[in-house]
C-alpha cells in the first residue's frame, strides 16, 4: 500500500489539474459543447492506450494473483455498490419515488475517467490494468440490472399518472424498449472492454508486443488522466454550485455510499485478501463519484435527470476529500 505523503501528493496533483480545467472553462478556453467529443476521445482512444500500456507494468510474479482477485472483485463490484446505495436510501429515508434514482447514482460511477486517474496516480500503471477488469465486468451488470432498475422506476412513475395514452403511448413504449436493448448492448461492448480482453490475453499468453507500439500507447495514454480531470473541472464550472451544494440528502448519500461503505469493505476484507493491490483497486472503484452520464441515461428511461446530475457534482466535489481519507486509513493498516 502507498504511503500517506505520496497519496496526498497524488490527490493534490489531481485537484490542481481539475482547478485548471475549471479556470479554462471560466476563461472560455473550453466549453460544454466540446465535452462529448473530448469524452469520446478519452473513452475510445486514450483510455484503451492506457490499458494497453499498463500491461507491461505488471509484475509477472504477483500479477496472476492480483488478476484473479480482480476478477472476483469485478463481479462483486456492482452488487456491493447496489447494496451500499440501498443501505444509504434506508438510512436517509429516501422517498419511494426517488429510490431508483439514488440506486442508479450509486452504481453508475465515474470509474472510467476519475477512477483511472486516481489509480494511476496512487498505485501506478499496473493498477490501471486491474481497474479495466473491474469496469469490464461491472458494466455487464450496470447496463442490465442497473438499467432495469431505472426502467421499473420509470414505469412506476407512469403508473402514477405520467406517460402517454392510447396507441401512440403504447408505440412509444415499444420503441423505447427497442432502443433500450440496443443501447445496453452498445454500452456493454465497447473499446475499453475489448482492450481489457486483449490486455489479458497479452499478459497470460506472454505475448511480446513491439516496443514502438507500447511506447506509442504510453504516450497517447499519458493524456488520459489530465484530460479527464480537466473535464471534471469543466463540469463543476457549468453547474449551479449554490443550488447543488444545498442538498443535505445528497450529501448524506455521498458520505454513506462513497465513504462509509468502501471503508467498511476494506476493514472486513483486509485480513482476508492477500493481494493488497487488488483490494486497493476495489476500494478506490467503490469510492468513485457518480458518473456524468447518470442524468442523461436516467432521462432516457423516463426519469428526472436533474437529481442524478446534482449527485454527480456533489459526489465529485466530495471525492477529493473522500479518497485521501480512505487512502490514509488504508496506509495505516
CSV table of C-alpha atoms in Angstrom, one decimal:
chain,number,residue,atom,x,y,z
A,1,UNK,CA,0.0,0.0,0.0
A,2,UNK,CA,1.2,3.5,-0.7
A,3,UNK,CA,2.5,5.9,1.9
A,4,UNK,CA,0.2,8.7,3.1
A,5,UNK,CA,2.5,11.5,1.9
A,6,UNK,CA,2.6,10.1,-1.7
A,7,UNK,CA,-1.2,9.6,-1.6
A,8,UNK,CA,-2.0,13.1,-0.5
A,9,UNK,CA,0.5,14.5,-3.0
A,10,UNK,CA,-1.1,12.5,-5.9
A,11,UNK,CA,-4.6,13.6,-4.9
A,12,UNK,CA,-3.4,17.2,-4.6
A,13,UNK,CA,-2.0,17.0,-8.1
A,14,UNK,CA,-5.3,15.8,-9.5
A,15,UNK,CA,-7.1,18.6,-7.7
A,16,UNK,CA,-4.8,21.1,-9.3
A,17,UNK,CA,-5.5,19.8,-12.8
A,18,UNK,CA,-9.2,19.9,-12.0
A,19,UNK,CA,-8.9,23.5,-11.0
A,20,UNK,CA,-7.0,24.2,-14.2
A,21,UNK,CA,-10.0,22.7,-16.1
A,22,UNK,CA,-12.3,24.9,-14.1
A,23,UNK,CA,-10.3,28.0,-14.8
A,24,UNK,CA,-10.1,27.1,-18.5
A,25,UNK,CA,-13.8,26.8,-18.6
A,26,UNK,CA,-14.4,30.1,-16.9
A,27,UNK,CA,-12.0,31.8,-19.2
A,28,UNK,CA,-13.7,30.4,-22.3
A,29,UNK,CA,-10.9,28.1,-23.5
A,30,UNK,CA,-13.1,25.0,-23.2
A,31,UNK,CA,-16.9,24.9,-23.1
A,32,UNK,CA,-19.7,22.4,-22.6
A,33,UNK,CA,-20.2,21.9,-26.4
A,34,UNK,CA,-16.8,20.1,-26.7
A,35,UNK,CA,-17.3,17.8,-23.7
A,36,UNK,CA,-18.9,15.0,-25.8
A,37,UNK,CA,-16.0,15.0,-28.3
A,38,UNK,CA,-13.3,15.1,-25.6
A,39,UNK,CA,-15.1,12.3,-23.7
A,40,UNK,CA,-15.2,10.2,-26.8
A,41,UNK,CA,-11.5,10.8,-27.4
A,42,UNK,CA,-10.7,9.7,-23.9
A,43,UNK,CA,-13.1,6.7,-23.9
A,44,UNK,CA,-12.3,5.4,-27.4
A,45,UNK,CA,-8.6,6.3,-27.9
A,46,UNK,CA,-6.5,7.4,-24.9
A,47,UNK,CA,-8.1,5.2,-22.3
A,48,UNK,CA,-7.6,2.0,-24.3
A,49,UNK,CA,-4.0,3.1,-24.9
A,50,UNK,CA,-3.6,3.5,-21.1
A,51,UNK,CA,-4.9,0.0,-20.6
A,52,UNK,CA,-2.6,-1.5,-23.2
A,53,UNK,CA,0.5,0.3,-21.8
A,54,UNK,CA,-0.4,-0.8,-18.3
A,55,UNK,CA,0.2,-4.5,-19.2
A,56,UNK,CA,3.9,-4.0,-19.3
A,57,UNK,CA,3.9,-2.6,-15.7
A,58,UNK,CA,2.5,-5.7,-14.0
A,59,UNK,CA,5.0,-7.8,-12.0
A,60,UNK,CA,4.6,-11.3,-13.5
A,61,UNK,CA,5.3,-12.9,-10.1
A,62,UNK,CA,2.3,-11.3,-8.4
A,63,UNK,CA,0.2,-10.3,-11.4
A,64,UNK,CA,-1.7,-13.6,-11.7
A,65,UNK,CA,-2.9,-13.4,-8.0
A,66,UNK,CA,-3.9,-9.8,-8.4
A,67,UNK,CA,-5.8,-10.5,-11.6
A,68,UNK,CA,-7.6,-13.5,-10.0
A,69,UNK,CA,-8.8,-11.3,-7.1
A,70,UNK,CA,-9.7,-8.5,-9.5
A,71,UNK,CA,-11.9,-11.0,-11.4
A,72,UNK,CA,-13.7,-11.9,-8.2
A,73,UNK,CA,-14.0,-8.3,-7.0
A,74,UNK,CA,-15.0,-7.1,-10.5
A,75,UNK,CA,-18.1,-9.4,-10.4
A,76,UNK,CA,-18.9,-8.3,-6.8
A,77,UNK,CA,-18.4,-4.6,-7.5
A,78,UNK,CA,-21.9,-3.9,-8.9
A,79,UNK,CA,-23.7,-5.8,-6.2
A,80,UNK,CA,-21.6,-4.1,-3.4
A,81,UNK,CA,-22.4,-0.7,-4.9
A,82,UNK,CA,-26.1,-1.6,-5.2
A,83,UNK,CA,-26.2,-2.8,-1.6
A,84,UNK,CA,-24.4,0.3,-0.4
A,85,UNK,CA,-26.9,2.5,-2.2
A,86,UNK,CA,-29.8,0.6,-0.8
A,87,UNK,CA,-28.3,1.0,2.7
A,88,UNK,CA,-28.0,4.7,2.2
A,89,UNK,CA,-31.6,5.0,1.0
A,90,UNK,CA,-32.8,3.2,4.1
A,91,UNK,CA,-30.7,5.3,6.5
A,92,UNK,CA,-31.8,8.5,4.8
A,93,UNK,CA,-35.5,7.5,4.4
A,94,UNK,CA,-35.4,8.4,0.7
A,95,UNK,CA,-38.9,8.8,-0.7
A,96,UNK,CA,-40.1,5.7,-2.7
A,97,UNK,CA,-40.3,7.6,-5.9
A,98,UNK,CA,-36.7,8.7,-5.7
A,99,UNK,CA,-35.1,5.4,-4.6
A,100,UNK,CA,-34.5,4.1,-8.1
A,101,UNK,CA,-32.6,7.3,-8.9
A,102,UNK,CA,-30.5,7.1,-5.8
A,103,UNK,CA,-29.6,3.5,-6.5
A,104,UNK,CA,-28.7,4.5,-10.1
A,105,UNK,CA,-26.4,7.2,-8.7
A,106,UNK,CA,-24.8,4.6,-6.5
A,107,UNK,CA,-23.9,2.1,-9.3
A,108,UNK,CA,-23.2,4.3,-12.4
A,109,UNK,CA,-20.0,5.8,-11.1
A,110,UNK,CA,-17.1,7.6,-12.7
A,111,UNK,CA,-14.7,4.6,-12.7
A,112,UNK,CA,-13.6,5.2,-16.2
A,113,UNK,CA,-12.4,8.8,-16.1
A,114,UNK,CA,-11.7,9.8,-12.5
A,115,UNK,CA,-11.1,6.2,-11.4
A,116,UNK,CA,-8.2,5.5,-13.8
A,117,UNK,CA,-6.7,8.9,-13.0
A,118,UNK,CA,-6.8,8.1,-9.3
A,119,UNK,CA,-5.5,4.6,-9.7
A,120,UNK,CA,-2.6,5.6,-11.9
A,121,UNK,CA,-1.7,8.5,-9.6
A,122,UNK,CA,-1.8,6.5,-6.4
A,123,UNK,CA,-0.9,2.9,-7.3
A,124,UNK,CA,0.9,3.2,-10.6
A,125,UNK,CA,0.3,1.8,-14.1
A,126,UNK,CA,-0.3,-1.8,-13.1
A,127,UNK,CA,-3.5,-0.8,-11.2
A,128,UNK,CA,-5.0,0.6,-14.4
A,129,UNK,CA,-5.0,-2.9,-16.0
A,130,UNK,CA,-6.7,-4.3,-12.9
A,131,UNK,CA,-9.2,-1.4,-12.9
A,132,UNK,CA,-10.1,-2.2,-16.5
A,133,UNK,CA,-11.1,-5.7,-15.4
A,134,UNK,CA,-13.4,-4.2,-12.8
A,135,UNK,CA,-15.1,-2.0,-15.3
A,136,UNK,CA,-15.4,-4.7,-17.9
A,137,UNK,CA,-17.2,-7.0,-15.5
A,138,UNK,CA,-19.3,-4.4,-13.6
A,139,UNK,CA,-20.6,-2.8,-16.8
A,140,UNK,CA,-22.4,-6.0,-17.7
A,141,UNK,CA,-24.5,-5.7,-14.6
A,142,UNK,CA,-24.8,-1.9,-14.7
A,143,UNK,CA,-26.3,-1.9,-18.2
A,144,UNK,CA,-28.6,-4.8,-17.5
A,145,UNK,CA,-29.7,-4.9,-13.8
A,146,UNK,CA,-29.0,-1.3,-13.3
A,147,UNK,CA,-30.9,-0.1,-16.3
A,148,UNK,CA,-33.7,-2.5,-15.3
A,149,UNK,CA,-34.0,-0.6,-12.0
A,150,UNK,CA,-34.4,2.7,-13.9
A,151,UNK,CA,-37.0,1.2,-16.3
A,152,UNK,CA,-39.1,-0.2,-13.4
A,153,UNK,CA,-38.9,3.1,-11.6
A,154,UNK,CA,-40.0,4.9,-14.7
A,155,UNK,CA,-42.9,2.5,-15.2
A,156,UNK,CA,-43.9,3.1,-11.6
A,157,UNK,CA,-44.0,6.8,-12.3
A,158,UNK,CA,-46.1,6.4,-15.4
A,159,UNK,CA,-48.5,4.2,-13.5
A,160,UNK,CA,-49.0,7.1,-11.1
A,161,UNK,CA,-50.3,9.2,-13.9
A,162,UNK,CA,-47.3,10.2,-16.0
A,163,UNK,CA,-46.9,9.0,-19.6
A,164,UNK,CA,-48.7,8.6,-23.0
A,165,UNK,CA,-52.1,7.2,-23.6
A,166,UNK,CA,-53.7,5.1,-26.3
A,167,UNK,CA,-52.0,3.6,-29.3
A,168,UNK,CA,-49.4,6.3,-29.5
A,169,UNK,CA,-48.3,5.8,-25.9
A,170,UNK,CA,-48.0,2.0,-26.5
A,171,UNK,CA,-46.0,2.6,-29.6
A,172,UNK,CA,-43.7,4.9,-27.8
A,173,UNK,CA,-43.1,2.4,-25.0
A,174,UNK,CA,-42.3,-0.3,-27.6
A,175,UNK,CA,-39.9,2.0,-29.4
A,176,UNK,CA,-38.2,2.8,-26.1
A,177,UNK,CA,-37.8,-0.9,-25.3
A,178,UNK,CA,-36.1,-1.5,-28.7
A,179,UNK,CA,-33.8,1.4,-28.1
A,180,UNK,CA,-33.0,0.2,-24.6
A,181,UNK,CA,-31.8,-3.2,-25.8
A,182,UNK,CA,-29.6,-1.7,-28.5
A,183,UNK,CA,-28.2,0.9,-26.0
A,184,UNK,CA,-27.4,-1.7,-23.4
A,185,UNK,CA,-25.6,-3.9,-25.9
A,186,UNK,CA,-23.6,-0.9,-27.2
A,187,UNK,CA,-22.6,0.2,-23.7
A,188,UNK,CA,-21.6,-3.3,-22.6
A,189,UNK,CA,-19.4,-4.0,-25.7
A,190,UNK,CA,-17.1,-1.0,-26.1
A,191,UNK,CA,-13.5,-0.2,-26.9
A,192,UNK,CA,-12.1,-0.3,-23.3
A,193,UNK,CA,-13.8,-3.7,-22.8
A,194,UNK,CA,-12.2,-5.1,-25.9
A,195,UNK,CA,-8.8,-3.7,-25.0
A,196,UNK,CA,-9.2,-5.1,-21.5
A,197,UNK,CA,-9.7,-8.6,-23.0
A,198,UNK,CA,-6.7,-8.1,-25.4
A,199,UNK,CA,-4.6,-7.0,-22.5
A,200,UNK,CA,-5.5,-10.1,-20.5
A,201,UNK,CA,-4.5,-12.3,-23.5
A,202,UNK,CA,-1.2,-10.5,-23.8
A,203,UNK,CA,-0.4,-11.0,-20.1
A,204,UNK,CA,-1.4,-14.6,-19.7
A,205,UNK,CA,-0.1,-15.7,-23.1
A,206,UNK,CA,3.1,-13.7,-22.6
A,207,UNK,CA,2.8,-12.1,-26.0
A,208,UNK,CA,5.6,-9.8,-26.9
A,209,UNK,CA,4.3,-6.5,-28.1
A,210,UNK,CA,6.7,-4.5,-30.3
A,211,UNK,CA,8.4,-1.7,-28.3
A,212,UNK,CA,7.3,1.1,-30.6
A,213,UNK,CA,3.6,0.1,-30.1
A,214,UNK,CA,3.9,0.1,-26.4
A,215,UNK,CA,5.8,3.4,-26.4
A,216,UNK,CA,3.1,4.9,-28.6
A,217,UNK,CA,0.4,3.5,-26.3
A,218,UNK,CA,2.1,5.0,-23.2
A,219,UNK,CA,2.5,8.4,-25.0
A,220,UNK,CA,-1.2,8.6,-26.1
A,221,UNK,CA,-2.4,7.2,-22.8
A,222,UNK,CA,-0.4,9.8,-20.9
A,223,UNK,CA,-3.0,12.4,-21.6
A,224,UNK,CA,-5.9,10.4,-20.2
A,225,UNK,CA,-5.7,11.4,-16.6
A,226,UNK,CA,-5.1,15.2,-17.0
A,227,UNK,CA,-7.7,15.4,-19.8
A,228,UNK,CA,-10.2,13.5,-17.7
A,229,UNK,CA,-9.7,15.7,-14.6
A,230,UNK,CA,-9.9,18.9,-16.7
A,231,UNK,CA,-13.3,17.6,-17.9
A,232,UNK,CA,-14.3,17.3,-14.2
A,233,UNK,CA,-13.4,20.9,-13.8
A,234,UNK,CA,-15.5,21.8,-16.8
A,235,UNK,CA,-18.5,20.0,-15.3
A,236,UNK,CA,-18.1,21.9,-12.0
A,237,UNK,CA,-17.8,25.2,-13.8
A,238,UNK,CA,-21.1,24.5,-15.7
A,239,UNK,CA,-23.0,23.6,-12.5
A,240,UNK,CA,-25.1,25.9,-10.3
A,241,UNK,CA,-23.0,25.2,-7.3
A,242,UNK,CA,-25.0,27.4,-5.0
A,243,UNK,CA,-28.1,25.3,-5.6
A,244,UNK,CA,-26.4,21.9,-5.9
A,245,UNK,CA,-24.4,22.1,-2.7
A,246,UNK,CA,-27.6,22.8,-0.6
A,247,UNK,CA,-28.8,19.3,-0.9
A,248,UNK,CA,-28.5,17.6,2.6
A,249,UNK,CA,-29.8,14.2,1.5
A,250,UNK,CA,-27.4,14.1,-1.4
A,251,UNK,CA,-24.5,14.9,0.9
A,252,UNK,CA,-25.7,12.2,3.3
A,253,UNK,CA,-26.0,9.7,0.5
A,254,UNK,CA,-22.5,10.6,-0.7
A,255,UNK,CA,-21.0,10.1,2.8
A,256,UNK,CA,-22.6,6.7,3.3
A,257,UNK,CA,-22.3,5.2,-0.2
A,258,UNK,CA,-18.9,6.6,-1.2
A,259,UNK,CA,-17.1,6.8,2.1
A,260,UNK,CA,-18.5,4.5,4.8
A,261,UNK,CA,-19.3,1.6,2.5
A,262,UNK,CA,-15.8,1.4,0.9
A,263,UNK,CA,-14.3,1.9,4.4
A,264,UNK,CA,-16.4,-1.0,5.8
A,265,UNK,CA,-15.4,-3.2,2.9
A,266,UNK,CA,-11.7,-2.5,3.4
A,267,UNK,CA,-12.0,-3.3,7.2
A,268,UNK,CA,-13.8,-6.5,6.5
A,269,UNK,CA,-11.6,-7.8,3.7
A,270,UNK,CA,-8.1,-6.5,4.6
A,271,UNK,CA,-7.3,-9.5,6.9
A,272,UNK,CA,-8.6,-12.0,4.2
A,273,UNK,CA,-7.3,-10.8,0.9
A,274,UNK,CA,-3.6,-11.5,0.2
A,275,UNK,CA,-3.4,-9.1,-2.8
A,276,UNK,CA,-3.2,-5.6,-1.3
A,277,UNK,CA,-3.1,-4.1,-4.8
A,278,UNK,CA,-6.4,-5.8,-5.9
A,279,UNK,CA,-8.1,-4.8,-2.7
A,280,UNK,CA,-6.8,-1.2,-3.0
A,281,UNK,CA,-8.3,-1.0,-6.6
A,282,UNK,CA,-11.6,-2.4,-5.3
A,283,UNK,CA,-11.9,0.2,-2.6
A,284,UNK,CA,-11.0,3.0,-5.0
A,285,UNK,CA,-13.6,1.8,-7.5
A,286,UNK,CA,-16.2,1.7,-4.8
A,287,UNK,CA,-15.3,5.3,-3.8
A,288,UNK,CA,-15.6,6.8,-7.2
A,289,UNK,CA,-18.3,9.5,-7.6
A,290,UNK,CA,-21.5,9.3,-9.7
A,291,UNK,CA,-20.7,9.5,-13.4
A,292,UNK,CA,-21.7,12.4,-15.6
A,293,UNK,CA,-23.9,10.2,-17.7
A,294,UNK,CA,-26.2,9.3,-14.8
A,295,UNK,CA,-28.6,12.2,-15.5
A,296,UNK,CA,-28.9,11.8,-19.3
A,297,UNK,CA,-29.4,8.0,-19.1
A,298,UNK,CA,-32.0,8.4,-16.4
A,299,UNK,CA,-33.9,10.8,-18.7
A,300,UNK,CA,-33.7,8.2,-21.4
A,301,UNK,CA,-35.8,5.9,-19.2
A,302,UNK,CA,-38.4,8.4,-18.3
A,303,UNK,CA,-36.8,9.6,-15.0
A,304,UNK,CA,-35.9,13.1,-13.8
A,305,UNK,CA,-32.3,13.6,-14.7
A,306,UNK,CA,-31.8,16.7,-12.5
A,307,UNK,CA,-31.3,14.7,-9.3
A,308,UNK,CA,-28.5,12.4,-10.7
A,309,UNK,CA,-26.9,15.4,-12.3
A,310,UNK,CA,-26.8,17.1,-8.9
A,311,UNK,CA,-25.5,13.9,-7.4
A,312,UNK,CA,-22.6,13.9,-9.9
A,313,UNK,CA,-21.4,17.3,-8.7
A,314,UNK,CA,-21.9,16.7,-5.0
A,315,UNK,CA,-20.1,13.3,-5.1
A,316,UNK,CA,-17.3,14.6,-7.4
A,317,UNK,CA,-16.6,17.5,-5.1
A,318,UNK,CA,-16.7,15.3,-2.1
A,319,UNK,CA,-14.4,12.7,-3.7
A,320,UNK,CA,-11.4,15.0,-3.3
A,321,UNK,CA,-11.8,14.6,0.4
A,322,UNK,CA,-13.1,11.0,0.5
A,323,UNK,CA,-10.3,9.4,-1.4
A,324,UNK,CA,-7.4,10.8,0.7
A,325,UNK,CA,-9.3,9.8,3.9
A,326,UNK,CA,-9.7,6.2,2.6
A,327,UNK,CA,-6.1,6.0,1.4
A,328,UNK,CA,-4.9,7.4,4.8
A,329,UNK,CA,-6.8,4.7,6.7
A,330,UNK,CA,-5.6,2.0,4.3
A,331,UNK,CA,-2.0,3.2,4.6
A,332,UNK,CA,-2.2,2.8,8.4
A,333,UNK,CA,-3.5,-0.8,8.0
